[in-house]
Short mmCIF file of C-alpha atoms and ligand atoms in Angstrom, two decimals:
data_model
loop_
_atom_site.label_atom_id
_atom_site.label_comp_id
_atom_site.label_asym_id
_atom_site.label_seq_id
_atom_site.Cartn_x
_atom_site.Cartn_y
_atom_site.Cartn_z
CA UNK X 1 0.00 0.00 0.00
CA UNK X 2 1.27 3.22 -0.55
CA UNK X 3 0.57 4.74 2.94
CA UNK X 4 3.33 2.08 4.55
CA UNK X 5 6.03 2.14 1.48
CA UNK X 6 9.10 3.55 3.10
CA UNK X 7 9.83 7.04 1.96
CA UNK X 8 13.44 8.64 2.50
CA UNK X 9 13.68 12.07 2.82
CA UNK X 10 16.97 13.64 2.11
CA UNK X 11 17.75 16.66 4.72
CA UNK X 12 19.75 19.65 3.66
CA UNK X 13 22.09 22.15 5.13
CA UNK X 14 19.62 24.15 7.16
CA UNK X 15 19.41 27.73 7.18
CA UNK X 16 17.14 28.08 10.54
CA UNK X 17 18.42 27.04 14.02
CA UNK X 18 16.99 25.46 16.89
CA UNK X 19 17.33 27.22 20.43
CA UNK X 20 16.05 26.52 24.10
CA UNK X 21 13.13 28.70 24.90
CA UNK X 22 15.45 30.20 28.30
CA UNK X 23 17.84 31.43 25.69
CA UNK X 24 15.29 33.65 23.78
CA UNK X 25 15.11 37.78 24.52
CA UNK X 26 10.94 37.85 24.22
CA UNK X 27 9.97 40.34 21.94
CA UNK X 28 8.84 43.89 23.67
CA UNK X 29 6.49 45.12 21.61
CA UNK X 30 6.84 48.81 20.47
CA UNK X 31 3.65 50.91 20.74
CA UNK X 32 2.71 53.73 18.79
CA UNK X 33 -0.20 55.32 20.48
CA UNK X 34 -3.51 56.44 18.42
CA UNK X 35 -4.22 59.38 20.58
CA UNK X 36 -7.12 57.96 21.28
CA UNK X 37 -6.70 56.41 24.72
CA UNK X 38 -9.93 53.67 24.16
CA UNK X 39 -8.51 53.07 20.59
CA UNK X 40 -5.02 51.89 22.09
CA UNK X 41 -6.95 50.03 25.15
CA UNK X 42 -8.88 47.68 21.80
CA UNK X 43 -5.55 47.36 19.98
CA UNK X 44 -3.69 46.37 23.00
CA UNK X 45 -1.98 49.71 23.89
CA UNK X 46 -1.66 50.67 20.43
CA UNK X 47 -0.30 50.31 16.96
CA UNK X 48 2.45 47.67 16.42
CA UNK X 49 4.79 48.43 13.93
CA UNK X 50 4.58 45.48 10.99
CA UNK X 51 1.19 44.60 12.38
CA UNK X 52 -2.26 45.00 10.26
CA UNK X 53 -5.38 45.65 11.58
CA UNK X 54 -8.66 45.38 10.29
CA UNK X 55 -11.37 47.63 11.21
CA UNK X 56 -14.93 45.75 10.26
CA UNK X 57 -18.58 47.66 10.76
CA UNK X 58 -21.18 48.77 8.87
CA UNK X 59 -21.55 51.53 6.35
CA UNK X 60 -21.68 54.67 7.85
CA UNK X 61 -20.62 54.00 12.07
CA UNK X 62 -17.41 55.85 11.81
CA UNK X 63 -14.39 54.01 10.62
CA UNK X 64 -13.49 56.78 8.27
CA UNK X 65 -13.71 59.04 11.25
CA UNK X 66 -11.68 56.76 13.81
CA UNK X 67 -8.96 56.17 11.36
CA UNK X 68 -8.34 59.85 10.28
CA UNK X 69 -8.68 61.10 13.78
CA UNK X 70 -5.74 58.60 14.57
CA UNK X 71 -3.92 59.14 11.53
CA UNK X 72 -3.62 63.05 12.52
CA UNK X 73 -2.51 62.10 16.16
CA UNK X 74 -0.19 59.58 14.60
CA UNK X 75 1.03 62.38 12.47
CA UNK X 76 2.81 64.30 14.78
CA UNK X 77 5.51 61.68 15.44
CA UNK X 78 5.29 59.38 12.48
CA UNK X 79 5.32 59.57 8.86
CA UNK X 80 1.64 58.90 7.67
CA UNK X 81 -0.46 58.14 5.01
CA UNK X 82 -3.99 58.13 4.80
CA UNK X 83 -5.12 56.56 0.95
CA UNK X 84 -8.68 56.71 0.32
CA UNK X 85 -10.60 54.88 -1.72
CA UNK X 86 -14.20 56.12 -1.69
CA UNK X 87 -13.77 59.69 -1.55
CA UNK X 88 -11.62 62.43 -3.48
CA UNK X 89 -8.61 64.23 -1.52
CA UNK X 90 -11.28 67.90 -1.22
CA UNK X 91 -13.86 65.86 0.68
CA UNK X 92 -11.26 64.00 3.19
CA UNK X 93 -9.94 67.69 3.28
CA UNK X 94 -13.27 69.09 4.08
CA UNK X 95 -13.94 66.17 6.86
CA UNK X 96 -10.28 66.68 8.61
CA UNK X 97 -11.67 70.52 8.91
CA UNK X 98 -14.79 69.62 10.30
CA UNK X 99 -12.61 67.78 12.82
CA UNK X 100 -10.65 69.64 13.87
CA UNK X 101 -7.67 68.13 12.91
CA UNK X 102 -4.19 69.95 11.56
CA UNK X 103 -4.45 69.33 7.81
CA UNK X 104 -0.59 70.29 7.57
CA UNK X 105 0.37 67.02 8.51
CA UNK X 106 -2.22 64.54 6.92
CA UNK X 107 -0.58 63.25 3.83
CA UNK X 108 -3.86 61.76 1.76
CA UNK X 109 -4.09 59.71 -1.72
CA UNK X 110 -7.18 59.48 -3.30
CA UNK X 111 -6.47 55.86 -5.36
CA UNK X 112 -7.85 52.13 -6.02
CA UNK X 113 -4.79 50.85 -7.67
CA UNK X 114 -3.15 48.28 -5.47
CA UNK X 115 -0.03 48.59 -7.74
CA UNK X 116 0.09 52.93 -7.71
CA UNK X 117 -0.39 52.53 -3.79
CA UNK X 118 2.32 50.15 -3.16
CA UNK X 119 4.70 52.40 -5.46
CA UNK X 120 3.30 55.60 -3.45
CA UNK X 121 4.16 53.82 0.09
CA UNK X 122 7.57 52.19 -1.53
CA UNK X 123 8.48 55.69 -2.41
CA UNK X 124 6.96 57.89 0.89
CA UNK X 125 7.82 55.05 3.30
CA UNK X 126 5.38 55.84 6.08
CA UNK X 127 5.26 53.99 9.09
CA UNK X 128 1.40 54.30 9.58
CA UNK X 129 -0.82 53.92 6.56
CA UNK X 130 -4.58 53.16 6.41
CA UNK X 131 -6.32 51.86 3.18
CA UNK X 132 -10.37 53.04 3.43
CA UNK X 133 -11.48 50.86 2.42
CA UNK X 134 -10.23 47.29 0.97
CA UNK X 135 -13.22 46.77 -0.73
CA UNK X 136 -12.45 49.51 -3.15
CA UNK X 137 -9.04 48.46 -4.28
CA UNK X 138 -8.21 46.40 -7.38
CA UNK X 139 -5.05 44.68 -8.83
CA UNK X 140 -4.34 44.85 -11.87
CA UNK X 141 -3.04 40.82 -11.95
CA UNK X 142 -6.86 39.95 -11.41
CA UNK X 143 -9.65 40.06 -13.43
CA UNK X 144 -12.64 40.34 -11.61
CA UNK X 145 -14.00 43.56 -10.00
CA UNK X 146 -12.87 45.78 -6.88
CA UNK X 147 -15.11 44.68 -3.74
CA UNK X 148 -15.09 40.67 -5.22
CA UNK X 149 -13.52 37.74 -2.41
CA UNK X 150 -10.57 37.32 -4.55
CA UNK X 151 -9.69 41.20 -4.99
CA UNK X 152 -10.30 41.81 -1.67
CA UNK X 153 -8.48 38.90 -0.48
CA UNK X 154 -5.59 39.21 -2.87
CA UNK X 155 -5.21 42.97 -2.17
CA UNK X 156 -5.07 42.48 1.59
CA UNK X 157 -2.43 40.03 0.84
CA UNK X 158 -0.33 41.69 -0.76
CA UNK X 159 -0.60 44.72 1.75
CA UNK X 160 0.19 42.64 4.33
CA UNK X 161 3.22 41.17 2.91
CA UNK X 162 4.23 44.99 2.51
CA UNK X 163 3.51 46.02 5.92
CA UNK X 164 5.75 42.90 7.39
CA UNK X 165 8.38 44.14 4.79
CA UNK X 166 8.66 48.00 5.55
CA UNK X 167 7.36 47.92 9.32
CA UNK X 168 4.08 49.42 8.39
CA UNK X 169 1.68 49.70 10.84
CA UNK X 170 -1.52 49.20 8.40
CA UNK X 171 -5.10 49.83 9.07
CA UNK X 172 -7.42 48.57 6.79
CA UNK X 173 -11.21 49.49 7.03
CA UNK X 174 -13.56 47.00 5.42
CA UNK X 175 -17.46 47.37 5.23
CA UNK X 176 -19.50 44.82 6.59
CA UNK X 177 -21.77 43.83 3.63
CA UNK X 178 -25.38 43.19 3.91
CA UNK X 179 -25.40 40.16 1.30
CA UNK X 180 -23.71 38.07 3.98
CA UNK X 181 -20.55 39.30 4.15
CA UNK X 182 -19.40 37.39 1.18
CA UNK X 183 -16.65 40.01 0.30
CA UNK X 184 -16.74 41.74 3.42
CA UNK X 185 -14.15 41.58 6.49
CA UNK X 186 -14.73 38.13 7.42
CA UNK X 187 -12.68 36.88 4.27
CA UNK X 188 -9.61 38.55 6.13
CA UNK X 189 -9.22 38.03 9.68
CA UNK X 190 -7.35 34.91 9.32
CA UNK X 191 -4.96 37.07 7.56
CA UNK X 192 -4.31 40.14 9.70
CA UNK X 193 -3.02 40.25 13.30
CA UNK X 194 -5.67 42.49 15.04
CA UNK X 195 -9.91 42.26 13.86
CA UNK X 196 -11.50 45.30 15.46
CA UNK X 197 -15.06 45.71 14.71
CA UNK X 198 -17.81 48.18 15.59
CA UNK X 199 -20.74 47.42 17.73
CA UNK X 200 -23.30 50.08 18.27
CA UNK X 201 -27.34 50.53 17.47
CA UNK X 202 -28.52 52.50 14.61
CA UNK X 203 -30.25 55.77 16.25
CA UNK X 204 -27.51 55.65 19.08
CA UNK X 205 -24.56 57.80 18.82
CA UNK X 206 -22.74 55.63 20.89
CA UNK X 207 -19.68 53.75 19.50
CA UNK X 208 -18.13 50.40 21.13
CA UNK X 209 -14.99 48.93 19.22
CA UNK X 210 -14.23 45.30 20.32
CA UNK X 211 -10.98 43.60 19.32
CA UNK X 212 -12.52 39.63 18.14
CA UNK X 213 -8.58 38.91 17.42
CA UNK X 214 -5.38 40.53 19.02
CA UNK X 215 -2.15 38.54 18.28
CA UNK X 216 -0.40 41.60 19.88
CA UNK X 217 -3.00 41.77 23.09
CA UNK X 218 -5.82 40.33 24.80
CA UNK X 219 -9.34 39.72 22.91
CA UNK X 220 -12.36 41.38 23.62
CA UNK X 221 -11.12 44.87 24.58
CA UNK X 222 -13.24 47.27 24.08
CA UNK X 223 -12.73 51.10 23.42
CA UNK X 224 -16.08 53.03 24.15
CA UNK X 225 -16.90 56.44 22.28
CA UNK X 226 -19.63 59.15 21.44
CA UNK X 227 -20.29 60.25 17.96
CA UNK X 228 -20.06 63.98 18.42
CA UNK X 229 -20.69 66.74 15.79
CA UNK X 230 -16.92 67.08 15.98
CA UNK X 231 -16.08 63.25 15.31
CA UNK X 232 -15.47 60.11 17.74
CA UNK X 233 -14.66 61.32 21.88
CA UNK X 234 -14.01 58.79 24.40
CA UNK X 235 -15.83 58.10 27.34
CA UNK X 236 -14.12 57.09 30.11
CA UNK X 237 -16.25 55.92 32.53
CA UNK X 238 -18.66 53.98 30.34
CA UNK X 239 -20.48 52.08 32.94
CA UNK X 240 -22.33 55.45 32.89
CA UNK X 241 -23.53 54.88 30.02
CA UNK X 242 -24.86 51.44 29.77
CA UNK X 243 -27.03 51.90 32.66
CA UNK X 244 -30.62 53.89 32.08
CA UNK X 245 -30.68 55.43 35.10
CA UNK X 246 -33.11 58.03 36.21
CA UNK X 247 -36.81 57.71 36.23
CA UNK X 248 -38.98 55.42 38.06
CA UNK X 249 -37.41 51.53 38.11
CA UNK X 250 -40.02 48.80 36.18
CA UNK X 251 -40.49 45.44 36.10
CA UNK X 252 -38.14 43.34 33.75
CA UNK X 253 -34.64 45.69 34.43
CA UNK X 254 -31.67 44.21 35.47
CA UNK X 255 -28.14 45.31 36.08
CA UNK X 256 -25.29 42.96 34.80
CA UNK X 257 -21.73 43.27 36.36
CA UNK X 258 -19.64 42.46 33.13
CA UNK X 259 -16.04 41.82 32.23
CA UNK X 260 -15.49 42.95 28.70
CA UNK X 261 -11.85 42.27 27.94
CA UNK X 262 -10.24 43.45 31.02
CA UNK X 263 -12.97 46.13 31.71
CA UNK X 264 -15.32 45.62 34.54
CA UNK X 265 -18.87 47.47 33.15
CA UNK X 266 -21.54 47.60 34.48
CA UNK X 267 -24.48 47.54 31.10
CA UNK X 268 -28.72 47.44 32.28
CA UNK X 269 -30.14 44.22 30.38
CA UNK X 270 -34.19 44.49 29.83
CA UNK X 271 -36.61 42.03 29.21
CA UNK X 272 -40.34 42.40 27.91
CA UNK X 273 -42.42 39.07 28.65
CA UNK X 274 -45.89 39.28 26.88
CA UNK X 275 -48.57 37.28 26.08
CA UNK X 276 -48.49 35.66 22.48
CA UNK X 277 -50.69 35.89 19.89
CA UNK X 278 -49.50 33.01 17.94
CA UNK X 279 -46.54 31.26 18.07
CA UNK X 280 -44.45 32.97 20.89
CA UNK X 281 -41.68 34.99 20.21
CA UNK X 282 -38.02 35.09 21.42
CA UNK X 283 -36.04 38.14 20.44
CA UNK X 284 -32.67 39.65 21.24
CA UNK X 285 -30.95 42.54 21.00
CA UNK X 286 -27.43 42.08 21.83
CA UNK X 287 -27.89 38.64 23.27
CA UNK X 288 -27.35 34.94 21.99
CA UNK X 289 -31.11 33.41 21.01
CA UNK X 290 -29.49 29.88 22.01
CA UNK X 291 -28.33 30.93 25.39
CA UNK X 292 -31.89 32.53 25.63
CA UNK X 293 -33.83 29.52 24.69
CA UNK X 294 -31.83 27.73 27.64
CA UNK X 295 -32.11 30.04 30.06
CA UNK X 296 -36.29 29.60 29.50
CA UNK X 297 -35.78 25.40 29.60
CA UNK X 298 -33.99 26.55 33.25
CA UNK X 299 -36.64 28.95 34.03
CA UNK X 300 -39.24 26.61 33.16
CA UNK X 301 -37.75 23.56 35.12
CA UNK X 302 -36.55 25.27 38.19
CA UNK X 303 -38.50 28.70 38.79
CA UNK X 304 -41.76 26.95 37.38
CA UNK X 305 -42.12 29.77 35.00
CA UNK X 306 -44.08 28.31 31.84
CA UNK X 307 -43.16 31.27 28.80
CA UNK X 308 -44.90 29.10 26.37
CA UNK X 309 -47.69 31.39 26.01
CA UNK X 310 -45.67 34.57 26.05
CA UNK X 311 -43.32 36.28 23.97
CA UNK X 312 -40.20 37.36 25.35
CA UNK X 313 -38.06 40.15 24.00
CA UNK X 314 -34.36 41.22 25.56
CA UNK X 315 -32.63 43.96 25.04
CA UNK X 316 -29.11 45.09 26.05
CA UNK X 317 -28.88 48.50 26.77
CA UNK X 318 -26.29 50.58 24.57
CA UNK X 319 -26.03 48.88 21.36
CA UNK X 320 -23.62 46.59 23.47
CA UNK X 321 -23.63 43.24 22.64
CA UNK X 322 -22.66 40.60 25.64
CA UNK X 323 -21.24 37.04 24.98
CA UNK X 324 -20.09 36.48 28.29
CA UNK X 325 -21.85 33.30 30.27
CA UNK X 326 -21.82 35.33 33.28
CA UNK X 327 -24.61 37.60 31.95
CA UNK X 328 -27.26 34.54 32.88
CA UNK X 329 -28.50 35.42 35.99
CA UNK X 330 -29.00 38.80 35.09
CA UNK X 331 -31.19 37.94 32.21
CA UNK X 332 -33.28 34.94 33.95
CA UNK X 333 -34.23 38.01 36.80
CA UNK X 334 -34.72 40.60 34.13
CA UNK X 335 -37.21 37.81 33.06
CA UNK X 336 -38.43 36.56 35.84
CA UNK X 337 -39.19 40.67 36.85
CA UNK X 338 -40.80 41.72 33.96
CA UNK X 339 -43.07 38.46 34.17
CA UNK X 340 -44.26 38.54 38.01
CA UNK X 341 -44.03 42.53 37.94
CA UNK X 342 -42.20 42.45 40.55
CA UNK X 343 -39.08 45.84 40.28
CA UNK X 344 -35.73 44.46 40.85
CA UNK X 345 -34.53 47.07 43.55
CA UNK X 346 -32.40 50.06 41.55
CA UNK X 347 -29.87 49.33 43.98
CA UNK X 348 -28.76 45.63 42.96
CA UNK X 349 -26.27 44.31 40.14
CA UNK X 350 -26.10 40.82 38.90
CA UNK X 351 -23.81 38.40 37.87
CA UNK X 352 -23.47 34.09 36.84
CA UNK X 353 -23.63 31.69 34.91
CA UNK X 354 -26.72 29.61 35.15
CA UNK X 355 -26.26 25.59 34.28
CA UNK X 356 -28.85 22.93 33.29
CA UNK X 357 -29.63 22.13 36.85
CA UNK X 358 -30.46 25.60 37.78
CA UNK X 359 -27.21 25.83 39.67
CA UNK X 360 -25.41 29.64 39.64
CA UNK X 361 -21.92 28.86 38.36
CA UNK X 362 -18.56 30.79 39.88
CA UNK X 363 -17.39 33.15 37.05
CA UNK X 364 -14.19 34.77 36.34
CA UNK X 365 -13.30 38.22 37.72
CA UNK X 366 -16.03 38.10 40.43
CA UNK X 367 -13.67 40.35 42.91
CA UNK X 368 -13.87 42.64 39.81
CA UNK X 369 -17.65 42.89 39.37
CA UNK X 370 -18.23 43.70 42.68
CA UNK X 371 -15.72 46.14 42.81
CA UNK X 372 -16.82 48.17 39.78
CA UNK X 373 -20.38 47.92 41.06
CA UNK X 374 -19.82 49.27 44.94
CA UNK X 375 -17.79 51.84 43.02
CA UNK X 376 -20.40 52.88 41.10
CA UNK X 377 -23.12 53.17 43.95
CA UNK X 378 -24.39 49.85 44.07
CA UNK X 379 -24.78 48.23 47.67
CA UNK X 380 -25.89 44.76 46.56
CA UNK X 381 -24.26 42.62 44.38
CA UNK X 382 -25.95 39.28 43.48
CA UNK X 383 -23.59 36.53 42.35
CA UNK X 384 -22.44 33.02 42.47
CA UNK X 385 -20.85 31.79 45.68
CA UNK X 386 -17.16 32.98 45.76
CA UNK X 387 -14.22 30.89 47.12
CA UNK X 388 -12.34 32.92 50.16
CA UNK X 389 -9.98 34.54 48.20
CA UNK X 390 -12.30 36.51 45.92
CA UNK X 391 -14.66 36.81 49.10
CA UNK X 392 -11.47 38.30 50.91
CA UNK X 393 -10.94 40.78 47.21
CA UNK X 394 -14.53 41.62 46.92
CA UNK X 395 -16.53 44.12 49.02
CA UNK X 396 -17.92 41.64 51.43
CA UNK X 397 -20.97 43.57 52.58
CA UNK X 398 -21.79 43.93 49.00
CA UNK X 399 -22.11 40.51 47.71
CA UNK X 400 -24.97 38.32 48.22
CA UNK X 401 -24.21 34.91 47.21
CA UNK X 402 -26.60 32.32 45.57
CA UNK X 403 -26.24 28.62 44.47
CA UNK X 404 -29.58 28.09 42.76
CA UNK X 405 -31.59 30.46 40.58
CA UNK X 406 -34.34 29.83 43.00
CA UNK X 407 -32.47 31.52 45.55
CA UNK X 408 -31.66 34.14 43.16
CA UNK X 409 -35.23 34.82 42.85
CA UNK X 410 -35.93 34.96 46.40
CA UNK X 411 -32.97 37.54 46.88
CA UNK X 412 -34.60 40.44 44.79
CA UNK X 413 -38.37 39.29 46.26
CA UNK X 414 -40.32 41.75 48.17
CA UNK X 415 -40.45 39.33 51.13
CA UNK X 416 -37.02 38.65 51.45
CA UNK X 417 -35.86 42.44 51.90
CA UNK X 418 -37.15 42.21 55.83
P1 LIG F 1 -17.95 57.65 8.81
O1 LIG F 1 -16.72 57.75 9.59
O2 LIG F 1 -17.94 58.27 7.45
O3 LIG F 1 -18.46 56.14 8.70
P2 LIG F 1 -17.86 54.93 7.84
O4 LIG F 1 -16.53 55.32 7.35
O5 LIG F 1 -17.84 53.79 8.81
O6 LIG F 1 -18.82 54.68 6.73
O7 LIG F 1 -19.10 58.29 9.70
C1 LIG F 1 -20.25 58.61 9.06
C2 LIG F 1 -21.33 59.07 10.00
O8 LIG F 1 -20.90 59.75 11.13
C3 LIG F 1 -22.22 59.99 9.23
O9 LIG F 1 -23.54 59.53 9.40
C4 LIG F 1 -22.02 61.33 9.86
C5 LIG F 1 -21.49 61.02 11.22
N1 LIG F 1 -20.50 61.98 11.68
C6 LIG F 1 -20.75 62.71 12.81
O10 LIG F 1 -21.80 62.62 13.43
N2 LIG F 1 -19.80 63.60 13.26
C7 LIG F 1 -18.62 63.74 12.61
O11 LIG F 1 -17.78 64.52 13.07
C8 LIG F 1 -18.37 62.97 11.44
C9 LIG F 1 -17.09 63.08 10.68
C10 LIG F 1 -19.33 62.09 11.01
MG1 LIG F 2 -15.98 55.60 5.34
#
């Protein structure tokens, strides 16, 4: 069979060379910050040089605005470049105005030719260029049109290769595409080193960037900023922000003490329970539809909570969207509230993950939730049982915890306040 013939292979002189792990100087990673303090928190602390990043969202959420704001901060200690594809040099010009932002510096090209902008950065030899957006660049060695999988892929390619070759820190913005993404950022990230996307509702000028993919940092830092008339500002203490305080508190409201990345927030989940008309409903916004229709199989079997006759809607508040296990419990009480009526005290946040048998699961970071919560005014914290250490970390007073979603339940009850 040919699987078990013998095959000699015939080594020759290598080039590379072996070497015990204790012998190697890791690599300290130069930064080159974006002057944008939540940019550089996403990217890891900022640009690397040689590194390409890939900035994914949908038409229109600010990517042109986030890369030129960064480019002109970048500017003042680096050579730049800033090549667009989808609009001429007088209407960057006129945007960079509207920002603000010194237009002496910003070196622009208004081009789609792969080939004229790798002879423009072979020539110029910036150390920071951004390419907005892939999808409008071509090659001339292909056949088919700008925006199609293989010139997008091909182009990014060959970028990339460039960027490793000159030390070019490269941002390239790609549009998500409504036909499935077929040609749209997905058909990179296995490609480039960083995959930054933006999250954020339509009707919302709030902006969340989330790394999915950080070969030079963690994943799942996000940056957090406002849309402003006068481009993207940071907010630094976004907690703020994904919380709807003020008013009178209703049924279905719950508070969720996250971890995103490394960033305790804490982000107000809401649930609307309803009777159906038809075949009931299950609807997120910002949450998994899986993880819902588990969390109702858990509600079902262990609060006694029958939803089969009722839709159920969840929203998270912010445009945010939450992947995290830990934002169960938060989401069975939001539930639960919004079903029985019952307010879940202003003064509570929430955190676990729920499993099968209706058992609140230890999470990561738990010291951390409870810390960004009493921090932020919050005097209970409801939570998985902690082992000593944490216990020891976190605020003690603070955290109430539960083993069982049914004692969950009976800590934000009326009843069990006395
Ligand atoms: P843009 O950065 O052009 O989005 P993208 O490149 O992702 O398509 O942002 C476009 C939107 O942002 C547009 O609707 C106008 C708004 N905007 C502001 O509100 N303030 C500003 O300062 C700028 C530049 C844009
Ligand atoms: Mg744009």
């Amino acid at each position: 069979m040919e699987s078990t013939r013998r095959r000699t292979s015939v080594g020759v002189a290598p080039n590379s060379s072996v070497a015990r792990l204790a012998d190697v100087k890791p690599e300290a990673l130069l930064r080159w910050s974006t002057g944008l303090l939540e940019f550089d928190r996403a990217l890891g602390g900022g640009l690397v040089p040689g590194g390409v990043t890939l900035i994914g969202g949908d038409p229109g959420i600010g990517k042109s605005t986030l890369t030129l704001q960064a480019i002109a901060a970048l500017a003042t200690t680096h050579g730049t470049l800033y090549v667009s594809g989808e609009e001429s040099a007088a209407q960057v010009a006129s945007r960079a105005a509207r920002l603000g932002l010194d237009l002496e510096r910003i070196v622009m090209l208004a081009e789609t030719s792969l080939e004229a902008i790798i002879g423009h950065i072979e020539t110029l030899r910036p150390r920071v260029v951004v390419i907005d957006s892939i999808q409008t660049l071509f090659s001339a060695a292909f056949s088919s049109a700008p925006g199609s999988v293989v010139q997008v892929r091909e182009c990014a390619a060959e970028l990339t290769r460039l960027a490793k070759r000159q030390g070019v820190a490269m941002l390239l913005v790609g549009h998500v595409t409504k036909e499935g993404a077929i040609a749209g950022p997905r058909v990179l990230e296995h490609l480039v080193d960083t995959v930054i996307y933006f999250e954020g509702e339509p009707g919302s000028n709030l902006r969340i960037i989330r790394a999915l993919k950080n070969r030079f940092g963690g994943a799942n830092e996000i940056g957090v900023f406002a849309m402003l008339e006068d481009g993207l500002r940071e907010v630094g203490n976004p907690s703020a922000i994904f919380l709807a305080r003020g008013g009178e508190p209703t049924p279905g409201n719950a508070v969720f003490a996250s971890i995103e990345g490394s960033r305790p927030l804490l982000v107000q989940v809401q649930a609307l329970v309803d009777r159906t008309a038809g075949n009931p409903r299950r609807v997120c916004t910002g949450f998994d539809g899986q993880r819902l229709a588990m969390l109702l199989a858990v509600m079902n079997r262990h609060l006694g909570c029958q939803l089969g006759g009722y839709d159920v809607f969840i929203n998270v508040v912010g445009g945010l969207r939450i992947d995290e296990p830990a934002a169960d419990l938060a989401i069975v009480l939001a539930i639960w509230s919004s079903l029985s009526g019952v307010v879940i005290p202003i003064d509570t946040a929430i955190f676990g993950e729920i499993g099968l048998g209706g058992e609140v699961r230890p999470v990561v970071g738990s010291a951390q939730r409870v810390g960004e919560a009493v921090k932020l005014g919050f005097t209970r914290v409801i939570g998985p049982v902690v082992n000593r250490q944490a216990r020891a970390l976190a605020d003690q007073h603070a955290l109430v915890s539960v083993d069982k979603v049914a004692a969950a339940v009976q800590a934000v009850s009326p009843r069990a306040k006395s």
